PDB file of C-alpha atoms in Angstrom:
ATOM      1  CA  PHE A  24      84.778 128.020 169.796  1.00  0.00           C
ATOM      2  CA  LEU A  25      88.114 127.443 171.457  1.00  0.00           C
ATOM      3  CA  ILE A  26      88.478 125.147 174.385  1.00  0.00           C
ATOM      4  CA  ASP A  27      91.621 125.431 176.468  1.00  0.00           C
ATOM      5  CA  GLY A  28      93.401 122.092 176.522  1.00  0.00           C
ATOM      6  CA  ALA A  29      91.573 120.586 173.553  1.00  0.00           C
ATOM      7  CA  ASP A  30      94.859 120.208 171.680  1.00  0.00           C
ATOM      8  CA  ARG A  31      96.610 118.389 174.521  1.00  0.00           C
ATOM      9  CA  PRO A  32      96.620 114.691 175.383  1.00  0.00           C
ATOM     10  CA  ALA A  33      93.760 113.531 177.606  1.00  0.00           C
ATOM     11  CA  ASN A  34      96.167 111.937 180.095  1.00  0.00           C
ATOM     12  CA  PRO A  35      99.456 113.882 179.946  1.00  0.00           C
ATOM     13  CA  TYR A  36     102.570 112.500 181.614  1.00  0.00           C
ATOM     14  CA  LEU A  37     106.222 113.457 181.772  1.00  0.00           C
ATOM     15  CA  LEU A  38     109.009 111.440 180.209  1.00  0.00           C
ATOM     16  CA  PRO A  39     112.577 111.508 181.533  1.00  0.00           C
ATOM     17  CA  ALA A  40     115.131 113.305 179.354  1.00  0.00           C
ATOM     18  CA  GLN A  41     116.250 111.373 176.274  1.00  0.00           C
ATOM     19  CA  GLY A  42     118.834 108.749 177.176  1.00  0.00           C
ATOM     20  CA  GLN A  43     117.347 108.401 180.643  1.00  0.00           C
ATOM     21  CA  VAL A  44     114.365 106.203 179.762  1.00  0.00           C
ATOM     22  CA  ARG A  45     114.825 102.778 181.276  1.00  0.00           C
ATOM     23  CA  ASN A  46     112.397  99.935 181.015  1.00  0.00           C
ATOM     24  CA  ALA A  47     112.011  96.289 181.847  1.00  0.00           C
ATOM     25  CA  ALA A  48     112.630  95.102 178.273  1.00  0.00           C
ATOM     26  CA  LEU A  49     115.660  93.211 179.538  1.00  0.00           C
ATOM     27  CA  SER A  50     114.010  91.207 182.280  1.00  0.00           C
ATOM     28  CA  GLY A  51     116.266  88.837 184.139  1.00  0.00           C
ATOM     29  CA  PHE A  52     119.108  91.340 184.537  1.00  0.00           C
ATOM     30  CA  GLY A  53     119.984  93.554 187.463  1.00  0.00           C
ATOM     31  CA  ALA A  54     121.081  97.180 187.236  1.00  0.00           C
ATOM     32  CA  VAL A  55     124.265  98.362 188.901  1.00  0.00           C
ATOM     33  CA  THR A  56     126.083 101.672 189.270  1.00  0.00           C
ATOM     34  CA  LEU A  57     129.491 101.771 187.632  1.00  0.00           C
ATOM     35  CA  SER A  58     131.883 104.414 188.956  1.00  0.00           C
ATOM     36  CA  ILE A  59     134.349 105.467 186.259  1.00  0.00           C
ATOM     37  CA  SER A  60     137.663 107.204 186.990  1.00  0.00           C
ATOM     38  CA  PRO A  61     139.061 108.428 183.647  1.00  0.00           C
ATOM     39  CA  ALA A  62     142.814 108.916 183.180  1.00  0.00           C
ATOM     40  CA  ALA A  63     142.058 112.657 183.135  1.00  0.00           C
ATOM     41  CA  GLY A  64     138.935 114.480 184.184  1.00  0.00           C
ATOM     42  CA  PRO A  65     136.282 114.056 186.838  1.00  0.00           C
ATOM     43  CA  LYS A  66     134.842 110.762 188.023  1.00  0.00           C
ATOM     44  CA  ARG A  67     131.385 109.832 186.831  1.00  0.00           C
ATOM     45  CA  SER A  68     128.779 107.242 187.691  1.00  0.00           C
ATOM     46  CA  VAL A  69     126.494 105.515 185.213  1.00  0.00           C
ATOM     47  CA  CYS A  70     123.746 102.937 185.510  1.00  0.00           C
ATOM     48  CA  THR A  71     124.421  99.706 183.624  1.00  0.00           C
ATOM     49  CA  LEU A  72     122.651  96.419 183.218  1.00  0.00           C
ATOM     50  CA  GLU A  73     124.406  93.703 185.220  1.00  0.00           C
ATOM     51  CA  ALA A  74     125.159  90.218 183.913  1.00  0.00           C
ATOM     52  CA  SER A  75     126.684  88.306 186.817  1.00  0.00           C
ATOM     53  CA  THR A  76     125.414  84.748 186.329  1.00  0.00           C
ATOM     54  CA  GLU A  77     126.590  82.404 183.597  1.00  0.00           C
ATOM     55  CA  ALA A  78     123.104  82.388 182.031  1.00  0.00           C
ATOM     56  CA  GLN A  79     122.959  86.204 181.989  1.00  0.00           C
ATOM     57  CA  GLN A  80     126.461  86.429 180.540  1.00  0.00           C
ATOM     58  CA  GLU A  81     125.648  83.938 177.781  1.00  0.00           C
ATOM     59  CA  ARG A  82     122.487  85.885 176.862  1.00  0.00           C
ATOM     60  CA  GLY A  83     123.992  89.378 177.086  1.00  0.00           C
ATOM     61  CA  LEU A  84     122.379  91.781 174.632  1.00  0.00           C
ATOM     62  CA  MET A  85     121.204  89.125 172.168  1.00  0.00           C
ATOM     63  CA  GLY A  86     118.079  90.171 170.316  1.00  0.00           C
ATOM     64  CA  GLN A  87     118.097  93.750 171.630  1.00  0.00           C
ATOM     65  CA  ARG A  88     117.892  96.802 169.355  1.00  0.00           C
ATOM     66  CA  SER A  89     118.970  99.263 172.087  1.00  0.00           C
ATOM     67  CA  LEU A  90     120.265  99.466 175.642  1.00  0.00           C
ATOM     68  CA  HIS A  91     116.877 100.816 176.787  1.00  0.00           C
ATOM     69  CA  GLY A  92     118.381 103.902 178.451  1.00  0.00           C
ATOM     70  CA  PHE A  93     121.197 102.132 180.286  1.00  0.00           C
ATOM     71  CA  ALA A  94     124.790 103.250 179.667  1.00  0.00           C
ATOM     72  CA  GLY A  95     125.868  99.693 178.899  1.00  0.00           C
ATOM     73  CA  MET A  96     125.979  96.142 180.200  1.00  0.00           C
ATOM     74  CA  SER A  97     128.492  95.158 182.881  1.00  0.00           C
ATOM     75  CA  PHE A  98     129.642  91.544 182.877  1.00  0.00           C
ATOM     76  CA  VAL A  99     130.781  90.888 186.444  1.00  0.00           C
ATOM     77  CA  PHE A 100     132.877  87.772 187.109  1.00  0.00           C
ATOM     78  CA  ALA A 101     133.458  86.383 190.639  1.00  0.00           C
ATOM     79  CA  SER A 102     137.020  85.356 189.791  1.00  0.00           C
ATOM     80  CA  PRO A 103     139.470  86.267 187.016  1.00  0.00           C
ATOM     81  CA  SER A 104     138.212  85.021 183.654  1.00  0.00           C
ATOM     82  CA  SER A 105     139.534  84.621 180.138  1.00  0.00           C
ATOM     83  CA  ALA A 106     136.059  84.242 178.613  1.00  0.00           C
ATOM     84  CA  LEU A 107     135.656  85.123 174.967  1.00  0.00           C
ATOM     85  CA  PHE A 108     132.953  87.497 173.728  1.00  0.00           C
ATOM     86  CA  TYR A 109     131.074  87.242 170.444  1.00  0.00           C
ATOM     87  CA  MET A 110     128.172  88.955 168.696  1.00  0.00           C
ATOM     88  CA  LYS A 111     125.901  86.003 167.861  1.00  0.00           C
ATOM     89  CA  ASN A 112     122.293  87.233 167.523  1.00  0.00           C
ATOM     90  CA  THR A 113     123.322  90.724 168.701  1.00  0.00           C
ATOM     91  CA  LEU A 114     121.624  93.387 166.624  1.00  0.00           C
ATOM     92  CA  ILE A 115     123.587  96.515 167.575  1.00  0.00           C
ATOM     93  CA  PRO A 116     127.329  97.155 167.140  1.00  0.00           C
ATOM     94  CA  LEU A 117     129.132  97.388 170.470  1.00  0.00           C
ATOM     95  CA  SER A 118     132.416  98.482 172.002  1.00  0.00           C
ATOM     96  CA  LEU A 119     133.801  96.302 174.778  1.00  0.00           C
ATOM     97  CA  ALA A 120     136.322  97.140 177.506  1.00  0.00           C
ATOM     98  CA  TRP A 121     137.903  94.722 179.962  1.00  0.00           C
ATOM     99  CA  PHE A 122     139.112  95.517 183.495  1.00  0.00           C
ATOM    100  CA  ASP A 123     141.388  93.608 185.884  1.00  0.00           C
ATOM    101  CA  PRO A 124     140.468  92.670 189.496  1.00  0.00           C
ATOM    102  CA  SER A 125     141.567  96.115 190.750  1.00  0.00           C
ATOM    103  CA  GLY A 126     139.304  97.809 188.175  1.00  0.00           C
ATOM    104  CA  ALA A 127     142.157  98.982 185.936  1.00  0.00           C
ATOM    105  CA  TYR A 128     141.526  99.184 182.186  1.00  0.00           C
ATOM    106  CA  LEU A 129     143.116  96.305 180.258  1.00  0.00           C
ATOM    107  CA  ALA A 130     141.967  96.505 176.649  1.00  0.00           C
ATOM    108  CA  SER A 131     139.036  97.249 174.377  1.00  0.00           C
ATOM    109  CA  ALA A 132     137.533  96.120 171.090  1.00  0.00           C
ATOM    110  CA  VAL A 133     134.878  97.307 168.654  1.00  0.00           C
ATOM    111  CA  MET A 134     132.495  94.485 167.800  1.00  0.00           C
ATOM    112  CA  PRO A 135     130.424  94.909 164.618  1.00  0.00           C
ATOM    113  CA  VAL A 136     127.163  93.037 164.172  1.00  0.00           C
ATOM    114  CA  CYS A 137     127.693  89.445 163.027  1.00  0.00           C
ATOM    115  CA  ARG A 138     125.485  88.669 160.056  1.00  0.00           C
ATOM    116  CA  PRO A 139     123.286  85.556 160.273  1.00  0.00           C
ATOM    117  CA  GLY A 140     124.758  82.534 158.533  1.00  0.00           C
ATOM    118  CA  THR A 141     128.361  83.635 159.097  1.00  0.00           C
ATOM    119  CA  VAL A 142     130.918  82.520 161.648  1.00  0.00           C
ATOM    120  CA  CYS A 143     131.064  85.187 164.347  1.00  0.00           C
ATOM    121  CA  PRO A 144     134.564  86.227 165.443  1.00  0.00           C
ATOM    122  CA  THR A 145     135.472  86.089 169.119  1.00  0.00           C
ATOM    123  CA  TYR A 146     137.046  88.875 171.150  1.00  0.00           C
ATOM    124  CA  ALA A 147     139.550  88.323 173.965  1.00  0.00           C
ATOM    125  CA  ALA A 148     141.101  90.636 176.540  1.00  0.00           C
ATOM    126  CA  GLY A 149     144.505  88.960 176.288  1.00  0.00           C
ATOM    127  CA  ARG A 150     144.725  88.839 180.099  1.00  0.00           C
ATOM    128  CA  PRO A 151     142.400  87.652 182.881  1.00  0.00           C
ATOM    129  CA  PHE A 152     139.673  90.145 183.810  1.00  0.00           C
ATOM    130  CA  THR A 153     136.825  90.375 186.316  1.00  0.00           C
ATOM    131  CA  LEU A 154     134.700  93.028 184.611  1.00  0.00           C
ATOM    132  CA  ALA A 155     133.784  93.651 180.998  1.00  0.00           C
ATOM    133  CA  LEU A 156     131.639  96.557 179.844  1.00  0.00           C
ATOM    134  CA  GLU A 157     129.670  96.650 176.589  1.00  0.00           C
ATOM    135  CA  VAL A 158     128.456 100.029 175.317  1.00  0.00           C
ATOM    136  CA  PRO A 159     127.191 101.247 171.927  1.00  0.00           C
ATOM    137  CA  ALA A 160     130.008 101.144 169.366  1.00  0.00           C
ATOM    138  CA  GLY A 161     132.340 104.096 169.807  1.00  0.00           C
ATOM    139  CA  GLY A 162     130.917 104.995 173.226  1.00  0.00           C
ATOM    140  CA  LEU A 163     133.852 104.144 175.500  1.00  0.00           C
ATOM    141  CA  SER A 164     135.699 107.459 175.110  1.00  0.00           C
ATOM    142  CA  ALA A 165     132.554 109.464 175.920  1.00  0.00           C
ATOM    143  CA  LEU A 166     132.492 107.646 179.277  1.00  0.00           C
ATOM    144  CA  GLY A 167     136.195 108.347 179.869  1.00  0.00           C
ATOM    145  CA  ILE A 168     137.169 104.715 179.383  1.00  0.00           C
ATOM    146  CA  GLY A 169     140.564 104.015 177.850  1.00  0.00           C
ATOM    147  CA  PRO A 170     144.190 103.552 178.915  1.00  0.00           C
ATOM    148  CA  GLY A 171     144.708 104.809 182.477  1.00  0.00           C
ATOM    149  CA  ALA A 172     141.024 104.598 183.410  1.00  0.00           C
ATOM    150  CA  SER A 173     139.580 102.446 186.166  1.00  0.00           C
ATOM    151  CA  VAL A 174     136.101 101.394 187.230  1.00  0.00           C
ATOM    152  CA  ALA A 175     134.361 100.133 190.353  1.00  0.00           C
ATOM    153  CA  VAL A 176     131.032  98.373 190.614  1.00  0.00           C
ATOM    154  CA  GLY A 177     128.787 100.085 193.124  1.00  0.00           C
ATOM    155  CA  ALA A 178     125.329  99.689 194.538  1.00  0.00           C
ATOM    156  CA  PRO A 179     122.297  98.682 192.520  1.00  0.00           C
ATOM    157  CA  CYS A 180     120.709 101.543 190.588  1.00  0.00           C
ATOM    158  CA  SER A 181     117.033 101.855 189.884  1.00  0.00           C
ATOM    159  CA  ALA A 182     115.969 100.115 186.706  1.00  0.00           C
TER     160      ALA A 182
END
């Protein structure tokens, strides 16, 4: 005997397209839209985790194995900063870009995972910045981020 539906899940549900799944695994962070204007090409908007408090910025992506469907993590500073970044307890390699108060691209760095028991290097923009964006290693160019690009922090996006 064949029963229609017997080979399907009892409670089916739809999942968003791959790369769009977002969850609350990173509780304590907000989610904000980042509008990116590449040097060439169309503007785009992405949803990023937002680290705007000192505690959030110190924690960053420590202990995480993915970005949980977010494009990256935006570190938003209220005034120009020269803070250093490091990869202590961060499990995934990241690329980092810094932006000045007008949103203009300043510099970027690729940050490999820092092995436990070693001294983790620090990464500096070289100039004061008000926004830093961490994305999976090598992911800045896919977002159109590089020399000549600019970004603007927009409204909260749904987490």
